[in-house]
PDB file of C-alpha atoms in Angstrom:
ATOM      1  CA  MET A   1      -7.873  15.409 -17.722  1.00 84.00           C
ATOM      2  CA  PRO A   2      -6.601  14.703 -14.254  1.00 91.00           C
ATOM      3  CA  THR A   3      -5.923  17.690 -11.953  1.00 94.00           C
ATOM      4  CA  VAL A   4      -2.858  17.817  -9.609  1.00 96.00           C
ATOM      5  CA  PHE A   5      -2.559  20.069  -6.779  1.00 96.00           C
ATOM      6  CA  ILE A   6       0.944  21.131  -5.659  1.00 96.00           C
ATOM      7  CA  ILE A   7       1.841  22.538  -2.112  1.00 96.00           C
ATOM      8  CA  ASP A   8       5.452  23.564  -2.104  1.00 94.00           C
ATOM      9  CA  ASP A   9       6.903  26.882  -0.287  1.00 91.00           C
ATOM     10  CA  GLU A  10       9.760  27.020  -2.877  1.00 91.00           C
ATOM     11  CA  GLU A  11       9.125  28.815  -5.753  1.00 93.00           C
ATOM     12  CA  ALA A  12      11.659  27.051  -7.949  1.00 93.00           C
ATOM     13  CA  ILE A  13      10.535  23.821  -7.060  1.00 92.00           C
ATOM     14  CA  ARG A  14       6.732  24.692  -7.330  1.00 93.00           C
ATOM     15  CA  THR A  15       7.318  26.144 -10.978  1.00 94.00           C
ATOM     16  CA  LEU A  16       9.554  23.142 -11.978  1.00 94.00           C
ATOM     17  CA  VAL A  17       6.773  20.672 -11.089  1.00 95.00           C
ATOM     18  CA  ALA A  18       4.105  22.646 -12.475  1.00 96.00           C
ATOM     19  CA  TYR A  19       5.719  22.758 -15.524  1.00 95.00           C
ATOM     20  CA  ASN A  20       6.396  19.258 -15.949  1.00 95.00           C
ATOM     21  CA  PHE A  21       2.840  18.241 -15.060  1.00 96.00           C
ATOM     22  CA  GLU A  22       1.389  20.707 -17.646  1.00 95.00           C
ATOM     23  CA  ARG A  23       3.881  19.532 -20.181  1.00 94.00           C
ATOM     24  CA  SER A  24       2.454  15.782 -19.486  1.00 94.00           C
ATOM     25  CA  GLY A  25      -1.116  16.627 -19.972  1.00 94.00           C
ATOM     26  CA  PHE A  26      -2.383  17.625 -16.388  1.00 95.00           C
ATOM     27  CA  LEU A  27      -4.336  20.488 -15.199  1.00 95.00           C
ATOM     28  CA  VAL A  28      -2.342  22.343 -12.254  1.00 96.00           C
ATOM     29  CA  GLU A  29      -3.053  24.381  -9.373  1.00 95.00           C
ATOM     30  CA  THR A  30      -0.446  25.451  -6.884  1.00 96.00           C
ATOM     31  CA  CYS A  31      -0.231  26.865  -3.300  1.00 94.00           C
ATOM     32  CA  ALA A  32       2.738  28.145  -1.365  1.00 94.00           C
ATOM     33  CA  ASP A  33       1.400  27.964   2.109  1.00 93.00           C
ATOM     34  CA  GLY A  34       0.642  24.734   4.242  1.00 93.00           C
ATOM     35  CA  GLN A  35      -2.567  26.179   6.021  1.00 93.00           C
ATOM     36  CA  GLU A  36      -4.167  27.661   2.820  1.00 94.00           C
ATOM     37  CA  GLY A  37      -3.519  24.590   0.915  1.00 94.00           C
ATOM     38  CA  TYR A  38      -5.331  22.316   3.545  1.00 94.00           C
ATOM     39  CA  GLN A  39      -8.179  24.553   3.774  1.00 93.00           C
ATOM     40  CA  ARG A  40      -8.565  24.265   0.094  1.00 93.00           C
ATOM     41  CA  LEU A  41      -8.601  20.558  -0.077  1.00 93.00           C
ATOM     42  CA  LEU A  42     -10.883  20.574   2.878  1.00 91.00           C
ATOM     43  CA  GLU A  43     -13.345  22.873   0.886  1.00 90.00           C
ATOM     44  CA  LYS A  44     -12.808  21.369  -2.627  1.00 87.00           C
ATOM     45  CA  SER A  45     -11.257  18.101  -2.322  1.00 78.00           C
ATOM     46  CA  GLY A  46     -13.213  16.786  -5.203  1.00 84.00           C
ATOM     47  CA  ALA A  47     -11.807  19.192  -7.237  1.00 90.00           C
ATOM     48  CA  TYR A  48      -8.171  17.305  -7.559  1.00 93.00           C
ATOM     49  CA  ASP A  49      -7.029  13.913  -8.417  1.00 93.00           C
ATOM     50  CA  LEU A  50      -3.571  14.033  -6.985  1.00 94.00           C
ATOM     51  CA  VAL A  51      -1.566  16.114  -4.438  1.00 96.00           C
ATOM     52  CA  VAL A  52       1.691  16.540  -4.435  1.00 96.00           C
ATOM     53  CA  LEU A  53       2.674  18.113  -1.144  1.00 94.00           C
ATOM     54  CA  ASP A  54       6.049  19.213   0.161  1.00 92.00           C
ATOM     55  CA  LEU A  55       6.995  17.819   3.702  1.00 88.00           C
ATOM     56  CA  MET A  56       8.705  20.753   4.941  1.00 85.00           C
ATOM     57  CA  LEU A  57       6.410  23.788   4.987  1.00 88.00           C
ATOM     58  CA  ALA A  58       6.392  26.535   7.362  1.00 79.00           C
ATOM     59  CA  GLY A  59       3.547  26.943   9.671  1.00 80.00           C
ATOM     60  CA  MET A  60       1.396  23.382   8.967  1.00 90.00           C
ATOM     61  CA  ASP A  61       3.934  20.960   7.298  1.00 89.00           C
ATOM     62  CA  GLY A  62       3.438  18.252   5.191  1.00 90.00           C
ATOM     63  CA  LEU A  63       2.995  15.492   7.498  1.00 89.00           C
ATOM     64  CA  ASP A  64       0.260  17.436   9.370  1.00 91.00           C
ATOM     65  CA  ILE A  65      -1.798  18.207   6.343  1.00 93.00           C
ATOM     66  CA  CYS A  66      -1.556  14.616   5.596  1.00 92.00           C
ATOM     67  CA  LYS A  67      -2.829  13.392   8.954  1.00 89.00           C
ATOM     68  CA  LYS A  68      -5.532  15.889   9.154  1.00 91.00           C
ATOM     69  CA  LEU A  69      -6.634  14.920   5.973  1.00 91.00           C
ATOM     70  CA  ARG A  70      -6.971  11.363   6.270  1.00 87.00           C
ATOM     71  CA  GLN A  71      -8.629  12.202   9.407  1.00 85.00           C
ATOM     72  CA  ALA A  72     -11.276  14.222   7.766  1.00 87.00           C
ATOM     73  CA  GLY A  73     -12.053  11.410   5.650  1.00 83.00           C
ATOM     74  CA  VAL A  74     -10.182  13.008   2.525  1.00 86.00           C
ATOM     75  CA  THR A  75      -8.785  10.147   0.179  1.00 83.00           C
ATOM     76  CA  ILE A  76      -7.187  11.998  -2.480  1.00 88.00           C
ATOM     77  CA  PRO A  77      -3.875  10.294  -3.475  1.00 90.00           C
ATOM     78  CA  ILE A  78      -0.892  11.934  -1.917  1.00 92.00           C
ATOM     79  CA  ILE A  79       2.620  12.183  -3.062  1.00 93.00           C
ATOM     80  CA  LEU A  80       5.203  13.540  -0.460  1.00 90.00           C
ATOM     81  CA  LEU A  81       8.336  15.606  -1.629  1.00 89.00           C
ATOM     82  CA  THR A  82      10.751  15.590   0.865  1.00 82.00           C
ATOM     83  CA  ALA A  83      14.341  17.153   1.087  1.00 73.00           C
ATOM     84  CA  LYS A  84      15.692  14.461   3.603  1.00 63.00           C
ATOM     85  CA  ASP A  85      16.568  10.909   2.679  1.00 61.00           C
ATOM     86  CA  ASP A  86      15.519   9.998   6.069  1.00 60.00           C
ATOM     87  CA  GLU A  87      13.878   6.555   6.705  1.00 59.00           C
ATOM     88  CA  VAL A  88      11.867   7.990   9.694  1.00 64.00           C
ATOM     89  CA  ASP A  89      10.165  10.727   7.628  1.00 67.00           C
ATOM     90  CA  MET A  90       9.422   7.895   4.995  1.00 68.00           C
ATOM     91  CA  VAL A  91       7.836   5.764   7.585  1.00 69.00           C
ATOM     92  CA  LEU A  92       6.068   8.405   9.225  1.00 74.00           C
ATOM     93  CA  GLY A  93       4.537   9.795   5.856  1.00 76.00           C
ATOM     94  CA  LEU A  94       3.437   6.280   4.542  1.00 75.00           C
ATOM     95  CA  GLU A  95       1.767   5.280   8.243  1.00 73.00           C
ATOM     96  CA  ILE A  96      -0.492   8.601   8.241  1.00 78.00           C
ATOM     97  CA  GLY A  97      -1.837   7.948   4.922  1.00 79.00           C
ATOM     98  CA  ALA A  98       0.644   9.318   2.009  1.00 84.00           C
ATOM     99  CA  ASP A  99       0.465   7.462  -1.075  1.00 84.00           C
ATOM    100  CA  ASP A 100       4.091   7.490  -2.035  1.00 85.00           C
ATOM    101  CA  TYR A 101       7.080   9.775  -1.493  1.00 84.00           C
ATOM    102  CA  VAL A 102       9.786  11.456  -3.338  1.00 87.00           C
ATOM    103  CA  THR A 103      13.189  12.525  -2.244  1.00 84.00           C
ATOM    104  CA  LYS A 104      14.667  15.951  -3.266  1.00 82.00           C
ATOM    105  CA  PRO A 105      16.520  16.148  -5.691  1.00 82.00           C
ATOM    106  CA  PHE A 106      14.347  14.252  -7.767  1.00 86.00           C
ATOM    107  CA  SER A 107      13.839  13.647 -11.763  1.00 88.00           C
ATOM    108  CA  PRO A 108      10.633  14.961 -12.933  1.00 91.00           C
ATOM    109  CA  ARG A 109      10.351  12.151 -15.175  1.00 91.00           C
ATOM    110  CA  GLU A 110      10.249  10.014 -11.883  1.00 89.00           C
ATOM    111  CA  LEU A 111       7.727  12.157 -10.242  1.00 92.00           C
ATOM    112  CA  ILE A 112       5.293  12.064 -13.303  1.00 93.00           C
ATOM    113  CA  ALA A 113       5.692   8.190 -13.659  1.00 90.00           C
ATOM    114  CA  ARG A 114       4.828   7.871  -9.792  1.00 88.00           C
ATOM    115  CA  ALA A 115       1.976  10.087 -10.503  1.00 91.00           C
ATOM    116  CA  ARG A 116       0.539   8.252 -13.259  1.00 90.00           C
ATOM    117  CA  ALA A 117       0.980   4.959 -11.289  1.00 84.00           C
ATOM    118  CA  VAL A 118      -0.721   6.369  -8.077  1.00 84.00           C
ATOM    119  CA  LEU A 119      -3.569   7.511 -10.472  1.00 86.00           C
ATOM    120  CA  ARG A 120      -3.666   4.075 -12.561  1.00 79.00           C
ATOM    121  CA  ARG A 121      -3.942   2.288  -9.199  1.00 71.00           C
ATOM    122  CA  THR A 122      -6.729   4.435  -7.814  1.00 65.00           C
ATOM    123  CA  GLU A 123      -8.878   4.671 -10.961  1.00 63.00           C
ATOM    124  CA  THR A 124      -8.499   0.589 -11.534  1.00 47.00           C
ATOM    125  CA  PRO A 125      -9.204  -1.056  -8.389  1.00 47.00           C
ATOM    126  CA  LEU A 126      -7.400  -4.394  -7.783  1.00 45.00           C
ATOM    127  CA  ALA A 127      -8.804  -7.641  -9.166  1.00 42.00           C
ATOM    128  CA  GLN A 128     -11.943  -6.190 -10.731  1.00 45.00           C
ATOM    129  CA  ALA A 129     -12.301  -9.916 -12.361  1.00 43.00           C
ATOM    130  CA  ASP A 130     -16.061 -10.040 -12.592  1.00 43.00           C
ATOM    131  CA  ASP A 131     -19.162  -8.121 -11.790  1.00 41.00           C
ATOM    132  CA  ASP A 132     -19.412  -9.776  -8.525  1.00 48.00           C
ATOM    133  CA  ALA A 133     -16.051  -8.843  -7.102  1.00 48.00           C
ATOM    134  CA  ASN A 134     -17.859  -5.954  -4.825  1.00 47.00           C
ATOM    135  CA  SER A 135     -19.765  -8.312  -3.267  1.00 51.00           C
ATOM    136  CA  ARG A 136     -17.360 -11.220  -2.216  1.00 82.00           C
ATOM    137  CA  ILE A 137     -15.984 -12.424   1.296  1.00 88.00           C
ATOM    138  CA  LEU A 138     -12.331 -13.085   1.611  1.00 90.00           C
ATOM    139  CA  ALA A 139     -11.072 -15.303   4.458  1.00 91.00           C
ATOM    140  CA  VAL A 140      -7.969 -16.752   5.300  1.00 91.00           C
ATOM    141  CA  GLY A 141      -7.896 -18.308   8.593  1.00 90.00           C
ATOM    142  CA  GLU A 142      -9.627 -15.842  11.347  1.00 92.00           C
ATOM    143  CA  LEU A 143      -8.785 -13.103   8.826  1.00 94.00           C
ATOM    144  CA  VAL A 144     -11.873 -11.826   7.016  1.00 94.00           C
ATOM    145  CA  MET A 145     -12.406  -9.108   4.486  1.00 93.00           C
ATOM    146  CA  ASP A 146     -15.574  -7.969   3.229  1.00 91.00           C
ATOM    147  CA  LEU A 147     -15.040  -6.288  -0.393  1.00 86.00           C
ATOM    148  CA  HIS A 148     -18.474  -4.869  -0.507  1.00 81.00           C
ATOM    149  CA  ARG A 149     -18.438  -3.092   3.130  1.00 83.00           C
ATOM    150  CA  HIS A 150     -14.714  -2.350   2.964  1.00 84.00           C
ATOM    151  CA  GLU A 151     -14.034  -3.792   6.195  1.00 90.00           C
ATOM    152  CA  VAL A 152     -11.498  -6.290   7.546  1.00 94.00           C
ATOM    153  CA  SER A 153     -11.895  -8.300  10.860  1.00 94.00           C
ATOM    154  CA  ILE A 154      -9.235 -10.534  12.651  1.00 94.00           C
ATOM    155  CA  ARG A 155     -10.578 -12.965  15.233  1.00 92.00           C
ATOM    156  CA  GLY A 156     -13.821 -11.890  15.193  1.00 91.00           C
ATOM    157  CA  GLU A 157     -12.824  -8.053  15.870  1.00 93.00           C
ATOM    158  CA  GLY A 158     -12.589  -5.312  13.257  1.00 93.00           C
ATOM    159  CA  ILE A 159      -9.693  -3.436  12.322  1.00 92.00           C
ATOM    160  CA  SER A 160      -8.859   0.016  10.599  1.00 88.00           C
ATOM    161  CA  LEU A 161      -6.625   0.089   7.439  1.00 86.00           C
ATOM    162  CA  THR A 162      -5.593   2.620   5.181  1.00 81.00           C
ATOM    163  CA  PRO A 163      -6.451   2.395   1.763  1.00 79.00           C
ATOM    164  CA  LYS A 164      -3.067   1.314   0.770  1.00 82.00           C
ATOM    165  CA  GLU A 165      -3.117  -1.380   3.586  1.00 87.00           C
ATOM    166  CA  PHE A 166      -6.384  -2.646   2.294  1.00 89.00           C
ATOM    167  CA  HIS A 167      -5.309  -2.779  -1.279  1.00 88.00           C
ATOM    168  CA  LEU A 168      -2.022  -4.640  -0.363  1.00 91.00           C
ATOM    169  CA  LEU A 169      -3.657  -7.099   2.063  1.00 94.00           C
ATOM    170  CA  ARG A 170      -6.535  -7.808  -0.518  1.00 92.00           C
ATOM    171  CA  HIS A 171      -3.945  -8.668  -3.049  1.00 92.00           C
ATOM    172  CA  MET A 172      -1.909 -11.041  -0.524  1.00 94.00           C
ATOM    173  CA  MET A 173      -5.417 -12.658   0.469  1.00 93.00           C
ATOM    174  CA  GLU A 174      -6.319 -13.380  -3.294  1.00 91.00           C
ATOM    175  CA  GLN A 175      -2.994 -14.961  -3.872  1.00 91.00           C
ATOM    176  CA  ARG A 176      -2.971 -16.769  -0.286  1.00 91.00           C
ATOM    177  CA  GLY A 177      -0.329 -19.261  -0.507  1.00 91.00           C
ATOM    178  CA  THR A 178       1.649 -17.757  -3.227  1.00 93.00           C
ATOM    179  CA  VAL A 179       5.121 -16.230  -2.497  1.00 94.00           C
ATOM    180  CA  LEU A 180       4.944 -12.676  -3.814  1.00 94.00           C
ATOM    181  CA  SER A 181       8.028 -10.757  -4.409  1.00 92.00           C
ATOM    182  CA  ARG A 182       8.364  -7.086  -3.406  1.00 90.00           C
ATOM    183  CA  ASP A 183       8.846  -5.935  -7.250  1.00 87.00           C
ATOM    184  CA  THR A 184       5.589  -7.913  -7.759  1.00 88.00           C
ATOM    185  CA  LEU A 185       3.645  -6.063  -5.123  1.00 89.00           C
ATOM    186  CA  LEU A 186       4.918  -2.776  -6.196  1.00 84.00           C
ATOM    187  CA  ASP A 187       3.657  -3.708  -9.598  1.00 81.00           C
ATOM    188  CA  ARG A 188       0.424  -5.081  -8.754  1.00 83.00           C
ATOM    189  CA  VAL A 189      -0.590  -2.786  -5.711  1.00 83.00           C
ATOM    190  CA  TRP A 190       1.392   0.447  -6.625  1.00 76.00           C
ATOM    191  CA  GLY A 191       1.368   0.575 -10.194  1.00 71.00           C
ATOM    192  CA  TYR A 192       4.935   0.464 -10.461  1.00 63.00           C
ATOM    193  CA  SER A 193       6.491  -1.363 -13.513  1.00 52.00           C
ATOM    194  CA  VAL A 194      10.079   0.105 -13.105  1.00 49.00           C
ATOM    195  CA  ALA A 195      12.720  -0.594 -10.267  1.00 53.00           C
ATOM    196  CA  MET A 196      11.623   1.391  -7.263  1.00 61.00           C
ATOM    197  CA  ASP A 197      12.536   1.567  -3.455  1.00 68.00           C
ATOM    198  CA  THR A 198      11.049  -1.889  -2.148  1.00 76.00           C
ATOM    199  CA  ARG A 199      11.127  -0.353   1.546  1.00 80.00           C
ATOM    200  CA  ILE A 200       7.699   1.040   0.960  1.00 82.00           C
ATOM    201  CA  VAL A 201       6.474  -2.555   0.771  1.00 88.00           C
ATOM    202  CA  ASP A 202       8.231  -3.407   3.655  1.00 90.00           C
ATOM    203  CA  VAL A 203       6.729  -0.383   5.727  1.00 87.00           C
ATOM    204  CA  HIS A 204       3.165  -1.345   4.676  1.00 89.00           C
ATOM    205  CA  VAL A 205       3.556  -5.007   5.596  1.00 93.00           C
ATOM    206  CA  SER A 206       4.993  -4.117   9.135  1.00 92.00           C
ATOM    207  CA  HIS A 207       1.851  -1.843   9.725  1.00 90.00           C
ATOM    208  CA  LEU A 208      -0.358  -4.701   8.590  1.00 94.00           C
ATOM    209  CA  ARG A 209       1.471  -7.224  10.989  1.00 95.00           C
ATOM    210  CA  ASP A 210       1.076  -4.587  13.785  1.00 94.00           C
ATOM    211  CA  LYS A 211      -2.919  -4.608  13.113  1.00 94.00           C
ATOM    212  CA  ILE A 212      -3.444  -8.393  12.547  1.00 94.00           C
ATOM    213  CA  GLU A 213      -0.789 -10.622  14.176  1.00 94.00           C
ATOM    214  CA  LEU A 214      -0.905 -11.614  17.973  1.00 93.00           C
ATOM    215  CA  ASP A 215       3.077 -11.374  17.988  1.00 94.00           C
ATOM    216  CA  PRO A 216       4.287  -9.296  15.027  1.00 92.00           C
ATOM    217  CA  LYS A 217       7.585 -10.456  15.307  1.00 92.00           C
ATOM    218  CA  ASN A 218       6.458 -14.205  14.937  1.00 93.00           C
ATOM    219  CA  PRO A 219       3.852 -13.678  12.668  1.00 93.00           C
ATOM    220  CA  GLU A 220       1.111 -16.279  12.178  1.00 93.00           C
ATOM    221  CA  TYR A 221      -0.096 -14.763   8.735  1.00 95.00           C
ATOM    222  CA  ILE A 222       1.955 -12.624   6.663  1.00 95.00           C
ATOM    223  CA  ARG A 223       5.231 -14.581   6.567  1.00 94.00           C
ATOM    224  CA  THR A 224       8.589 -13.495   5.037  1.00 94.00           C
ATOM    225  CA  VAL A 225      10.290 -15.662   2.700  1.00 92.00           C
ATOM    226  CA  ARG A 226      13.738 -14.705   2.764  1.00 90.00           C
ATOM    227  CA  GLY A 227      15.420 -13.728  -0.551  1.00 88.00           C
ATOM    228  CA  VAL A 228      12.137 -13.503  -2.172  1.00 90.00           C
ATOM    229  CA  GLY A 229       9.324 -11.646  -0.778  1.00 93.00           C
ATOM    230  CA  TYR A 230       6.035 -12.572   1.480  1.00 95.00           C
ATOM    231  CA  LYS A 231       3.448 -14.886   1.489  1.00 94.00           C
ATOM    232  CA  LEU A 232      -0.007 -14.845   3.411  1.00 94.00           C
ATOM    233  CA  ALA A 233      -0.950 -17.976   4.752  1.00 88.00           C
ATOM    234  CA  PRO A 234      -1.850 -19.271   8.453  1.00 83.00           C
ATOM    235  CA  ARG A 235       0.669 -21.470  10.139  1.00 73.00           C
ATOM    236  CA  SER A 236      -2.262 -23.574  11.042  1.00 61.00           C
ATOM    237  CA  SER A 237      -2.507 -24.559   7.182  1.00 52.00           C
ATOM    238  CA  ASP A 238       1.178 -25.477   6.894  1.00 51.00           C
ATOM    239  CA  GLN A 239       0.737 -27.932   9.917  1.00 46.00           C
ATOM    240  CA  GLY A 240      -2.540 -29.411   8.157  1.00 46.00           C
ATOM    241  CA  LYS A 241      -0.279 -29.877   5.048  1.00 47.00           C
ATOM    242  CA  ASN A 242       2.741 -31.570   7.354  1.00 44.00           C
ATOM    243  CA  THR A 243       0.091 -33.690   8.843  1.00 40.00           C
ATOM    244  CA  SER A 244      -1.475 -34.785   5.588  1.00 43.00           C
ATOM    245  CA  ASN A 245       2.041 -35.769   4.192  1.00 46.00           C
ATOM    246  CA  HIS A 246       2.565 -37.692   7.426  1.00 44.00           C
ATOM    247  CA  ASP A 247      -0.600 -39.417   6.983  1.00 49.00           C
ATOM    248  CA  SER A 248       0.036 -40.133   3.198  1.00 46.00           C
ATOM    249  CA  PHE A 249       3.616 -41.365   4.164  1.00 41.00           C
ATOM    250  CA  THR A 250       2.446 -43.493   6.850  1.00 43.00           C
ATOM    251  CA  ASN A 251      -0.549 -45.063   4.775  1.00 51.00           C
ATOM    252  CA  SER A 252       2.179 -45.799   1.951  1.00 45.00           C
ATOM    253  CA  LEU A 253       4.275 -47.704   4.437  1.00 44.00           C
ATOM    254  CA  GLN A 254       1.399 -49.817   5.743  1.00 50.00           C
ATOM    255  CA  LYS A 255       0.615 -50.793   2.019  1.00 49.00           C
ATOM    256  CA  ASN A 256       4.459 -51.518   1.367  1.00 48.00           C
ATOM    257  CA  ASN A 257       4.058 -53.671   4.708  1.00 49.00           C
ATOM    258  CA  GLU A 258       0.977 -55.248   3.499  1.00 48.00           C
ATOM    259  CA  SER A 259       2.593 -56.246  -0.083  1.00 45.00           C
ATOM    260  CA  PHE A 260       5.453 -58.099   1.663  1.00 43.00           C
ATOM    261  CA  LYS A 261       3.570 -60.314   4.041  1.00 46.00           C
TER     262      LYS A 261
END
């Protein structure tokens, strides 16, 4: 039975969230103070499977807690609760390591659904196709991912990725050359099988581009397919295809000319 740790200084919200998680089969612990919640997570992080964290806490707010937990190596999935429908807060929260966010007022059923999706993804890593999955090396151009070491390098230099960025990049590398819609990525990487805000995908793609592209505004690897989604394929591969097509066309013309002689 999964255990969720709820940190929120509003008693009504804390009670509502705890009640719905308990009804849904979760064990629940709560805390009303950000600093206290942070210390408990540092001391007994292994006791929890999920953290539901209010963004606007007095003293030590949710963003500070999330950032310091990730810096300390605590990888518990975190869902942020925010009273602001503010894209800046959402982007910042995801950037520092939150797994998802829910905006107040929210439906308890939606929160539970997102929590289950996060836990499902955490418990079942992507692409466990065979027993050798963790020893594989994925390579697309100069982008290399070592699944065993959980390392990524680009042009021979290592880069640091958040767990979610790693999962997203892994899926795109395994599906190299395939156009992936935002809904597909939400389903495969975040575990959402129902319609959710696709901006979460755009934010993570933007972060990946900042880390692997020489010019994020003119990406070589992660490319936007307008009206559809994203595709991971180095431009050099397209150039190779174009060259191949051109050679085939030229050879065809030569054969036709020879047949007319």
